[in-house]
Short mmCIF file of N, CA and C and ligand atoms in Angstrom, two decimals:
data_model
loop_
_atom_site.label_atom_id
_atom_site.label_comp_id
_atom_site.label_asym_id
_atom_site.label_seq_id
_atom_site.Cartn_x
_atom_site.Cartn_y
_atom_site.Cartn_z
N MET L 1 97.81 135.61 85.53
CA MET L 1 98.50 135.24 86.78
C MET L 1 97.99 136.11 87.94
N ASP L 2 97.88 135.53 89.11
CA ASP L 2 97.45 136.28 90.30
C ASP L 2 98.46 137.41 90.59
N LYS L 3 97.94 138.59 90.94
CA LYS L 3 98.79 139.77 91.15
C LYS L 3 99.81 139.60 92.28
N LYS L 4 99.48 138.72 93.25
CA LYS L 4 100.38 138.56 94.39
C LYS L 4 101.53 137.59 94.11
N LEU L 5 101.59 137.08 92.89
CA LEU L 5 102.67 136.14 92.55
C LEU L 5 103.75 136.82 91.74
N SER L 6 104.98 136.39 91.92
CA SER L 6 106.06 136.96 91.11
C SER L 6 106.27 136.17 89.83
N LYS L 7 105.97 134.88 89.84
CA LYS L 7 106.07 134.11 88.60
C LYS L 7 105.31 132.79 88.71
N ILE L 8 104.97 132.26 87.54
CA ILE L 8 104.41 130.91 87.48
C ILE L 8 105.58 129.95 87.32
N LEU L 9 105.66 129.00 88.24
CA LEU L 9 106.79 128.08 88.22
C LEU L 9 106.44 126.82 87.42
N ILE L 10 105.23 126.31 87.63
CA ILE L 10 104.80 125.08 86.96
C ILE L 10 103.41 125.31 86.39
N ASP L 11 103.29 125.27 85.06
CA ASP L 11 101.98 125.57 84.47
C ASP L 11 101.10 124.32 84.44
N LYS L 12 99.85 124.55 84.05
CA LYS L 12 98.81 123.52 84.07
C LYS L 12 99.19 122.29 83.24
N ASP L 13 99.73 122.52 82.05
CA ASP L 13 100.07 121.38 81.17
C ASP L 13 101.19 120.54 81.76
N THR L 14 102.17 121.24 82.35
CA THR L 14 103.29 120.52 82.98
C THR L 14 102.78 119.68 84.15
N ILE L 15 101.88 120.27 84.94
CA ILE L 15 101.30 119.53 86.06
C ILE L 15 100.59 118.28 85.55
N ASP L 16 99.80 118.47 84.51
CA ASP L 16 99.02 117.37 83.96
C ASP L 16 99.92 116.22 83.49
N ASN L 17 101.00 116.58 82.80
CA ASN L 17 101.94 115.55 82.33
C ASN L 17 102.60 114.82 83.49
N GLU L 18 102.94 115.58 84.51
CA GLU L 18 103.63 115.01 85.66
C GLU L 18 102.70 114.05 86.41
N VAL L 19 101.46 114.45 86.59
CA VAL L 19 100.50 113.59 87.30
C VAL L 19 100.28 112.31 86.49
N SER L 20 100.22 112.43 85.17
CA SER L 20 100.06 111.24 84.32
C SER L 20 101.26 110.31 84.46
N ARG L 21 102.44 110.89 84.51
CA ARG L 21 103.65 110.08 84.64
C ARG L 21 103.65 109.32 85.97
N LEU L 22 103.31 110.02 87.06
CA LEU L 22 103.29 109.37 88.38
C LEU L 22 102.23 108.27 88.43
N ALA L 23 101.04 108.57 87.91
CA ALA L 23 99.97 107.56 87.91
C ALA L 23 100.38 106.36 87.07
N GLY L 24 101.08 106.61 85.97
CA GLY L 24 101.54 105.51 85.12
C GLY L 24 102.49 104.58 85.85
N GLU L 25 103.39 105.16 86.64
CA GLU L 25 104.33 104.33 87.43
C GLU L 25 103.58 103.51 88.46
N ILE L 26 102.61 104.14 89.11
CA ILE L 26 101.82 103.43 90.13
C ILE L 26 101.01 102.30 89.47
N ASN L 27 100.38 102.59 88.34
CA ASN L 27 99.59 101.56 87.64
C ASN L 27 100.46 100.37 87.25
N ARG L 28 101.66 100.64 86.83
CA ARG L 28 102.58 99.57 86.44
C ARG L 28 103.01 98.75 87.66
N ASP L 29 103.40 99.45 88.74
CA ASP L 29 103.94 98.77 89.92
C ASP L 29 102.88 97.98 90.70
N TYR L 30 101.64 98.42 90.63
CA TYR L 30 100.59 97.78 91.44
C TYR L 30 99.62 96.97 90.59
N ALA L 31 99.98 96.65 89.38
CA ALA L 31 99.09 95.87 88.51
C ALA L 31 98.64 94.60 89.24
N GLY L 32 97.35 94.33 89.22
CA GLY L 32 96.81 93.13 89.86
C GLY L 32 96.62 93.25 91.36
N ARG L 33 96.93 94.43 91.93
CA ARG L 33 96.73 94.64 93.37
C ARG L 33 95.73 95.76 93.60
N GLU L 34 95.45 96.00 94.87
CA GLU L 34 94.57 97.10 95.27
C GLU L 34 95.35 98.05 96.13
N ILE L 35 95.11 99.34 96.00
CA ILE L 35 95.87 100.27 96.82
C ILE L 35 94.97 101.17 97.66
N LEU L 36 95.56 101.63 98.76
CA LEU L 36 94.91 102.64 99.60
C LEU L 36 95.77 103.90 99.55
N LEU L 37 95.19 104.97 99.02
CA LEU L 37 95.89 106.25 99.01
C LEU L 37 95.58 106.96 100.32
N VAL L 38 96.63 107.35 101.03
CA VAL L 38 96.45 108.10 102.28
C VAL L 38 96.94 109.53 102.05
N GLY L 39 96.01 110.46 102.00
CA GLY L 39 96.36 111.86 101.76
C GLY L 39 96.59 112.61 103.05
N LEU L 40 97.62 113.46 103.05
CA LEU L 40 97.86 114.33 104.20
C LEU L 40 97.22 115.69 103.90
N LEU L 41 96.14 115.95 104.61
CA LEU L 41 95.40 117.20 104.39
C LEU L 41 96.12 118.37 105.04
N LYS L 42 95.93 119.63 104.53
CA LYS L 42 94.98 119.86 103.45
C LYS L 42 95.66 119.87 102.09
N GLY L 43 96.96 120.08 102.07
CA GLY L 43 97.68 120.37 100.83
C GLY L 43 97.52 119.34 99.72
N CYS L 44 97.26 118.08 100.10
CA CYS L 44 97.26 116.99 99.11
C CYS L 44 96.03 116.99 98.21
N PHE L 45 94.95 117.68 98.59
CA PHE L 45 93.65 117.30 98.03
C PHE L 45 93.50 117.54 96.52
N VAL L 46 94.13 118.55 95.98
CA VAL L 46 93.99 118.80 94.54
C VAL L 46 94.81 117.76 93.76
N PHE L 47 96.05 117.59 94.16
CA PHE L 47 96.92 116.61 93.52
C PHE L 47 96.32 115.21 93.63
N MET L 48 95.85 114.86 94.82
CA MET L 48 95.34 113.50 95.03
C MET L 48 94.11 113.22 94.17
N SER L 49 93.26 114.23 94.00
CA SER L 49 92.06 113.98 93.18
C SER L 49 92.43 113.82 91.71
N ASP L 50 93.42 114.56 91.23
CA ASP L 50 93.87 114.37 89.85
C ASP L 50 94.56 113.02 89.68
N LEU L 51 95.42 112.70 90.66
CA LEU L 51 96.17 111.44 90.60
C LEU L 51 95.21 110.25 90.59
N MET L 52 94.24 110.28 91.48
CA MET L 52 93.32 109.15 91.60
C MET L 52 92.57 108.89 90.30
N ARG L 53 92.23 109.98 89.60
CA ARG L 53 91.47 109.82 88.36
C ARG L 53 92.31 109.28 87.21
N LYS L 54 93.63 109.19 87.43
CA LYS L 54 94.50 108.58 86.41
C LYS L 54 95.00 107.21 86.85
N ILE L 55 94.59 106.79 88.04
CA ILE L 55 94.98 105.47 88.52
C ILE L 55 93.94 104.46 88.05
N THR L 56 94.44 103.37 87.47
CA THR L 56 93.53 102.40 86.87
C THR L 56 93.42 101.12 87.69
N VAL L 57 94.27 100.94 88.72
CA VAL L 57 94.12 99.77 89.59
C VAL L 57 93.09 100.12 90.67
N PRO L 58 92.40 99.11 91.24
CA PRO L 58 91.40 99.40 92.27
C PRO L 58 92.01 100.19 93.42
N CYS L 59 91.32 101.22 93.84
CA CYS L 59 91.97 102.19 94.72
C CYS L 59 90.95 102.81 95.66
N SER L 60 91.26 102.84 96.95
CA SER L 60 90.40 103.57 97.87
C SER L 60 91.23 104.67 98.54
N ILE L 61 90.55 105.55 99.26
CA ILE L 61 91.25 106.72 99.82
C ILE L 61 90.93 106.88 101.30
N ASP L 62 91.88 107.49 101.99
CA ASP L 62 91.65 107.89 103.37
C ASP L 62 92.53 109.13 103.60
N PHE L 63 92.27 109.83 104.68
CA PHE L 63 93.00 111.08 104.93
C PHE L 63 93.45 111.18 106.38
N MET L 64 94.53 111.93 106.56
CA MET L 64 95.01 112.27 107.90
C MET L 64 95.26 113.76 107.94
N ILE L 65 95.06 114.34 109.10
CA ILE L 65 95.52 115.72 109.31
C ILE L 65 96.55 115.66 110.43
N VAL L 66 97.75 116.14 110.13
CA VAL L 66 98.78 116.19 111.16
C VAL L 66 99.35 117.60 111.21
N SER L 67 99.83 117.99 112.37
CA SER L 67 100.54 119.26 112.42
C SER L 67 101.90 118.99 113.03
N SER L 68 102.89 119.63 112.42
CA SER L 68 104.23 119.43 112.95
C SER L 68 104.49 120.54 113.96
N TYR L 69 105.26 120.21 114.99
CA TYR L 69 105.50 121.20 116.05
C TYR L 69 106.56 122.21 115.65
N GLY L 70 106.50 122.72 114.44
CA GLY L 70 107.44 123.77 114.04
C GLY L 70 108.82 123.22 113.79
N SER L 71 109.27 123.30 112.52
CA SER L 71 110.50 122.62 112.16
C SER L 71 111.74 123.29 112.76
N GLY L 72 111.66 124.56 113.15
CA GLY L 72 112.85 125.23 113.66
C GLY L 72 113.03 125.08 115.17
N THR L 73 112.02 124.59 115.85
CA THR L 73 112.08 124.58 117.31
C THR L 73 112.66 123.27 117.83
N GLN L 74 112.90 123.25 119.11
CA GLN L 74 113.47 122.08 119.76
C GLN L 74 112.58 120.86 119.66
N SER L 75 111.27 121.11 119.69
CA SER L 75 110.35 119.99 119.68
C SER L 75 110.12 119.42 118.28
N SER L 76 110.85 119.93 117.29
CA SER L 76 110.67 119.41 115.94
C SER L 76 111.02 117.93 115.92
N GLY L 77 110.37 117.20 115.06
CA GLY L 77 110.60 115.76 115.04
C GLY L 77 109.41 115.02 115.61
N LYS L 78 108.43 115.75 116.07
CA LYS L 78 107.19 115.14 116.56
C LYS L 78 106.03 115.73 115.78
N VAL L 79 105.06 114.90 115.45
CA VAL L 79 103.85 115.46 114.86
C VAL L 79 102.65 115.14 115.74
N ASN L 80 101.67 116.00 115.62
CA ASN L 80 100.44 115.87 116.37
C ASN L 80 99.38 115.36 115.38
N ILE L 81 98.74 114.23 115.70
CA ILE L 81 97.67 113.75 114.82
C ILE L 81 96.37 114.46 115.18
N ILE L 82 95.89 115.29 114.28
CA ILE L 82 94.66 116.04 114.53
C ILE L 82 93.45 115.22 114.08
N ARG L 83 93.62 114.51 112.97
CA ARG L 83 92.56 113.62 112.50
C ARG L 83 93.24 112.36 111.98
N ASP L 84 92.88 111.25 112.57
CA ASP L 84 93.53 109.99 112.18
C ASP L 84 92.75 109.33 111.04
N LEU L 85 93.34 108.26 110.49
CA LEU L 85 92.68 107.50 109.43
C LEU L 85 91.37 106.91 109.95
N SER L 86 90.46 106.65 109.01
CA SER L 86 89.19 106.05 109.44
C SER L 86 89.21 104.53 109.35
N GLU L 87 90.26 103.98 108.70
CA GLU L 87 90.32 102.52 108.55
C GLU L 87 91.64 101.99 109.08
N ASP L 88 91.62 100.70 109.36
CA ASP L 88 92.83 99.97 109.72
C ASP L 88 93.64 99.74 108.43
N ILE L 89 94.95 99.92 108.48
CA ILE L 89 95.75 99.72 107.26
C ILE L 89 96.54 98.42 107.28
N LYS L 90 96.34 97.61 108.29
CA LYS L 90 97.08 96.35 108.41
C LYS L 90 96.89 95.50 107.14
N ASP L 91 98.04 95.03 106.61
CA ASP L 91 98.06 94.16 105.41
C ASP L 91 97.60 94.86 104.13
N LYS L 92 97.49 96.17 104.14
CA LYS L 92 97.11 96.87 102.92
C LYS L 92 98.33 97.45 102.21
N ASP L 93 98.20 97.66 100.91
CA ASP L 93 99.24 98.35 100.14
C ASP L 93 98.91 99.83 100.16
N VAL L 94 99.70 100.56 100.95
CA VAL L 94 99.40 101.97 101.22
C VAL L 94 100.38 102.88 100.48
N ILE L 95 99.83 103.93 99.89
CA ILE L 95 100.68 104.99 99.32
C ILE L 95 100.27 106.31 99.97
N ILE L 96 101.21 106.93 100.66
CA ILE L 96 100.96 108.25 101.23
C ILE L 96 101.07 109.29 100.11
N VAL L 97 100.11 110.20 100.07
CA VAL L 97 100.11 111.23 99.03
C VAL L 97 100.29 112.59 99.70
N GLU L 98 101.34 113.29 99.27
CA GLU L 98 101.70 114.56 99.90
C GLU L 98 101.86 115.63 98.82
N ASP L 99 101.62 116.88 99.20
CA ASP L 99 101.80 117.98 98.23
C ASP L 99 103.27 118.28 98.00
N ILE L 100 104.03 118.38 99.10
CA ILE L 100 105.44 118.75 98.98
C ILE L 100 106.23 118.17 100.16
N VAL L 101 107.42 117.69 99.89
CA VAL L 101 108.32 117.29 100.97
C VAL L 101 109.38 118.38 101.08
N ASP L 102 109.40 119.00 102.25
CA ASP L 102 110.26 120.14 102.50
C ASP L 102 111.39 119.65 103.44
N SER L 103 111.27 119.89 104.74
CA SER L 103 112.29 119.35 105.66
C SER L 103 112.21 117.83 105.74
N GLY L 104 111.02 117.30 105.49
CA GLY L 104 110.82 115.85 105.59
C GLY L 104 110.45 115.39 106.99
N ILE L 105 110.36 116.34 107.92
CA ILE L 105 110.08 115.97 109.32
C ILE L 105 108.67 115.38 109.47
N THR L 106 107.70 116.03 108.82
CA THR L 106 106.33 115.52 108.90
C THR L 106 106.26 114.09 108.38
N LEU L 107 106.80 113.88 107.20
CA LEU L 107 106.74 112.57 106.57
C LEU L 107 107.47 111.50 107.37
N ASP L 108 108.60 111.87 107.91
CA ASP L 108 109.39 110.94 108.71
C ASP L 108 108.53 110.40 109.86
N CYS L 109 107.85 111.31 110.55
CA CYS L 109 107.00 110.91 111.68
C CYS L 109 105.79 110.11 111.21
N VAL L 110 105.13 110.60 110.17
CA VAL L 110 103.93 109.92 109.69
C VAL L 110 104.26 108.51 109.21
N MET L 111 105.40 108.36 108.53
CA MET L 111 105.76 107.03 108.03
C MET L 111 106.05 106.07 109.19
N ASP L 112 106.68 106.57 110.24
CA ASP L 112 106.92 105.73 111.43
C ASP L 112 105.61 105.27 112.05
N ILE L 113 104.68 106.21 112.18
CA ILE L 113 103.37 105.88 112.78
C ILE L 113 102.66 104.82 111.93
N LEU L 114 102.64 105.06 110.62
CA LEU L 114 101.90 104.13 109.75
C LEU L 114 102.59 102.77 109.65
N ARG L 115 103.91 102.78 109.65
CA ARG L 115 104.65 101.51 109.58
C ARG L 115 104.35 100.63 110.79
N SER L 116 104.16 101.27 111.94
CA SER L 116 103.88 100.51 113.17
C SER L 116 102.52 99.82 113.11
N ARG L 117 101.68 100.23 112.16
CA ARG L 117 100.36 99.59 112.01
C ARG L 117 100.40 98.41 111.03
N GLU L 118 101.58 98.06 110.59
CA GLU L 118 101.83 96.87 109.77
C GLU L 118 101.05 96.78 108.45
N PRO L 119 101.18 97.82 107.62
CA PRO L 119 100.62 97.67 106.27
C PRO L 119 101.43 96.62 105.51
N ARG L 120 100.87 96.09 104.44
CA ARG L 120 101.62 95.12 103.64
C ARG L 120 102.81 95.83 102.97
N SER L 121 102.55 97.05 102.50
CA SER L 121 103.63 97.87 101.96
C SER L 121 103.29 99.33 102.20
N LEU L 122 104.32 100.15 102.26
CA LEU L 122 104.11 101.59 102.50
C LEU L 122 105.04 102.38 101.59
N LYS L 123 104.46 103.17 100.70
CA LYS L 123 105.26 103.99 99.77
C LYS L 123 104.81 105.44 99.89
N LEU L 124 105.61 106.29 99.27
CA LEU L 124 105.32 107.72 99.33
C LEU L 124 105.28 108.32 97.92
N CYS L 125 104.25 109.12 97.69
CA CYS L 125 104.12 109.85 96.43
C CYS L 125 103.99 111.33 96.78
N SER L 126 104.91 112.15 96.28
CA SER L 126 104.81 113.58 96.54
C SER L 126 104.87 114.36 95.23
N PHE L 127 103.99 115.34 95.11
CA PHE L 127 103.94 116.13 93.89
C PHE L 127 105.20 116.99 93.73
N LEU L 128 105.65 117.61 94.84
CA LEU L 128 106.84 118.46 94.77
C LEU L 128 107.87 118.02 95.80
N THR L 129 109.10 118.38 95.57
CA THR L 129 110.16 118.15 96.56
C THR L 129 111.15 119.31 96.55
N LYS L 130 111.57 119.70 97.76
CA LYS L 130 112.59 120.76 97.92
C LYS L 130 113.78 120.13 98.62
N PRO L 131 114.62 119.40 97.91
CA PRO L 131 115.70 118.64 98.56
C PRO L 131 116.70 119.50 99.31
N SER L 132 116.86 120.76 98.90
CA SER L 132 117.85 121.62 99.57
C SER L 132 117.46 121.92 101.01
N ARG L 133 116.20 121.68 101.39
CA ARG L 133 115.73 121.99 102.73
C ARG L 133 115.64 120.75 103.63
N ARG L 134 116.05 119.63 103.11
CA ARG L 134 115.81 118.37 103.82
C ARG L 134 116.57 118.27 105.14
N LYS L 135 115.86 117.83 106.20
CA LYS L 135 116.48 117.55 107.49
C LYS L 135 116.39 116.07 107.84
N ARG L 136 115.55 115.35 107.12
CA ARG L 136 115.42 113.90 107.32
C ARG L 136 115.62 113.22 105.98
N ASP L 137 116.19 112.02 106.05
CA ASP L 137 116.42 111.26 104.85
C ASP L 137 115.12 110.57 104.44
N ILE L 138 114.47 111.08 103.42
CA ILE L 138 113.17 110.54 103.02
C ILE L 138 113.29 109.97 101.61
N VAL L 139 112.84 108.74 101.43
CA VAL L 139 112.80 108.17 100.09
C VAL L 139 111.41 108.45 99.51
N ILE L 140 111.38 109.20 98.40
CA ILE L 140 110.10 109.46 97.74
C ILE L 140 109.99 108.49 96.58
N ASP L 141 109.13 107.48 96.74
CA ASP L 141 109.05 106.42 95.74
C ASP L 141 108.48 106.94 94.43
N TYR L 142 107.50 107.82 94.52
CA TYR L 142 106.90 108.43 93.33
C TYR L 142 107.04 109.93 93.48
N CYS L 143 108.08 110.46 92.86
CA CYS L 143 108.46 111.84 93.11
C CYS L 143 108.17 112.71 91.89
N GLY L 144 107.40 113.76 92.12
CA GLY L 144 107.07 114.70 91.05
C GLY L 144 108.22 115.64 90.76
N ILE L 145 107.97 116.93 90.90
CA ILE L 145 108.90 117.94 90.41
C ILE L 145 109.77 118.50 91.54
N GLU L 146 111.07 118.56 91.24
CA GLU L 146 112.03 119.13 92.20
C GLU L 146 112.08 120.64 92.01
N ILE L 147 111.96 121.37 93.14
CA ILE L 147 112.03 122.84 93.04
C ILE L 147 113.12 123.39 93.94
N GLU L 148 113.48 124.65 93.67
CA GLU L 148 114.48 125.35 94.47
C GLU L 148 113.86 125.73 95.82
N ASP L 149 114.66 126.33 96.69
CA ASP L 149 114.19 126.78 97.98
C ASP L 149 113.40 128.09 97.85
N GLU L 150 112.17 127.96 97.34
CA GLU L 150 111.27 129.11 97.20
C GLU L 150 109.94 128.70 97.76
N PHE L 151 109.20 129.64 98.33
CA PHE L 151 107.89 129.31 98.87
C PHE L 151 106.86 129.36 97.74
N VAL L 152 106.22 128.23 97.49
CA VAL L 152 105.29 128.14 96.36
C VAL L 152 103.85 127.96 96.84
N VAL L 153 102.94 128.40 96.00
CA VAL L 153 101.50 128.25 96.30
C VAL L 153 100.77 127.78 95.05
N GLY L 154 99.53 127.35 95.27
CA GLY L 154 98.69 126.91 94.15
C GLY L 154 98.65 125.39 94.07
N TYR L 155 97.69 124.87 93.31
CA TYR L 155 97.50 123.44 93.13
C TYR L 155 97.44 122.73 94.50
N GLY L 156 96.70 123.35 95.42
CA GLY L 156 96.51 122.79 96.76
C GLY L 156 97.41 123.40 97.82
N LEU L 157 98.54 123.97 97.41
CA LEU L 157 99.46 124.55 98.40
C LEU L 157 99.03 125.97 98.75
N ASP L 158 99.17 126.30 100.03
CA ASP L 158 98.66 127.59 100.49
C ASP L 158 99.74 128.47 101.10
N TYR L 159 99.39 129.74 101.21
CA TYR L 159 100.09 130.64 102.13
C TYR L 159 98.99 131.23 103.00
N ALA L 160 99.01 130.97 104.31
CA ALA L 160 97.96 131.40 105.24
C ALA L 160 96.57 131.05 104.69
N GLU L 161 96.43 129.82 104.21
CA GLU L 161 95.16 129.27 103.70
C GLU L 161 94.68 129.89 102.39
N LYS L 162 95.50 130.71 101.77
CA LYS L 162 95.10 131.31 100.49
C LYS L 162 95.83 130.63 99.33
N PHE L 163 95.31 130.82 98.14
CA PHE L 163 95.92 130.42 96.85
C PHE L 163 95.81 128.93 96.52
N ARG L 164 95.15 128.15 97.35
CA ARG L 164 95.07 126.71 97.05
C ARG L 164 94.38 126.44 95.72
N GLU L 165 93.49 127.35 95.31
CA GLU L 165 92.65 127.11 94.14
C GLU L 165 93.35 127.36 92.81
N LEU L 166 94.53 127.97 92.84
CA LEU L 166 95.21 128.28 91.57
C LEU L 166 95.52 126.98 90.80
N PRO L 167 95.25 126.97 89.49
CA PRO L 167 95.46 125.74 88.71
C PRO L 167 96.93 125.51 88.32
N TYR L 168 97.81 126.38 88.79
CA TYR L 168 99.24 126.25 88.51
C TYR L 168 100.00 126.44 89.83
N VAL L 169 101.31 126.23 89.80
CA VAL L 169 102.14 126.49 90.99
C VAL L 169 102.93 127.76 90.73
N GLY L 170 102.85 128.70 91.67
CA GLY L 170 103.55 129.97 91.49
C GLY L 170 104.36 130.34 92.72
N VAL L 171 105.21 131.34 92.53
CA VAL L 171 106.03 131.85 93.64
C VAL L 171 105.42 133.16 94.11
N LEU L 172 105.28 133.29 95.43
CA LEU L 172 104.73 134.52 95.99
C LEU L 172 105.72 135.68 95.86
N SER L 173 105.21 136.88 95.55
CA SER L 173 106.10 138.04 95.63
C SER L 173 106.12 138.51 97.07
N ASP L 174 107.18 139.13 97.52
CA ASP L 174 107.28 139.43 98.97
C ASP L 174 106.39 140.58 99.43
P1 IMP D 201 108.03 119.28 106.19
O1 IMP D 201 108.49 118.41 105.04
O2 IMP D 201 107.74 118.54 107.43
O3 IMP D 201 108.96 120.44 106.40
O4 IMP D 201 106.65 119.96 105.86
C1 IMP D 201 106.02 119.82 104.67
C2 IMP D 201 104.74 120.61 104.72
O5 IMP D 201 104.99 122.02 104.82
C3 IMP D 201 104.03 120.41 103.39
O6 IMP D 201 103.15 119.34 103.46
C4 IMP D 201 103.34 121.73 103.18
O7 IMP D 201 102.07 121.70 103.77
C5 IMP D 201 104.20 122.75 103.89
N1 IMP D 201 105.11 123.43 102.92
C6 IMP D 201 106.42 123.27 102.77
N2 IMP D 201 106.92 124.05 101.79
C7 IMP D 201 105.87 124.73 101.30
C8 IMP D 201 105.72 125.71 100.24
O8 IMP D 201 106.66 126.12 99.52
N3 IMP D 201 104.46 126.17 100.04
C9 IMP D 201 103.39 125.77 100.77
N4 IMP D 201 103.47 124.84 101.76
C10 IMP D 201 104.71 124.34 102.02
MG1 MG D 202 101.14 119.26 103.67
#
């Protein structure tokens, strides 16, 4: 375990099982269709690459980079699109792929933006969820693991851009 962590919360095998379970649900629900996975960078990239390799229906990918204007401030509730999608999503079956839903503010805004572009369907898949921190009512159609209100890193999640490479999810020591 990395010295800067206080504990491993989710080990590699648990992650692997969870990703298989989520991909299985997607494969079942989208049988006979094609999907577009929309990843929210940067946190999504490790989870999304594992998920995609377990998806058996035809699937393409695109990415967005958004920044939220700070969840504690007055301007919260707005996101800034730093990098938009490269394709039109009209009439497509879209699944947003996220690392973690925390306050839900980012997702709430992103889903509104994407819905206005008239996809055929729009669903959300998140690897982690922290429901105790929620400020927006978000339905996670494909929901991975629920965690307590702790700051976690690894498996794509960072603290100041560090720890994304860890193959497990851990809690930082203070
Ligand atoms: P929110 O749901 O709009 O509050 O923001 C979610 C984003 O905040 C996620 O996509 C992560 O990038 C980041 N985030 C929230 N909680 C954590 C955490 O525990 N570790 C690392 N990043 C986090
Ligand atoms: Mg993120």
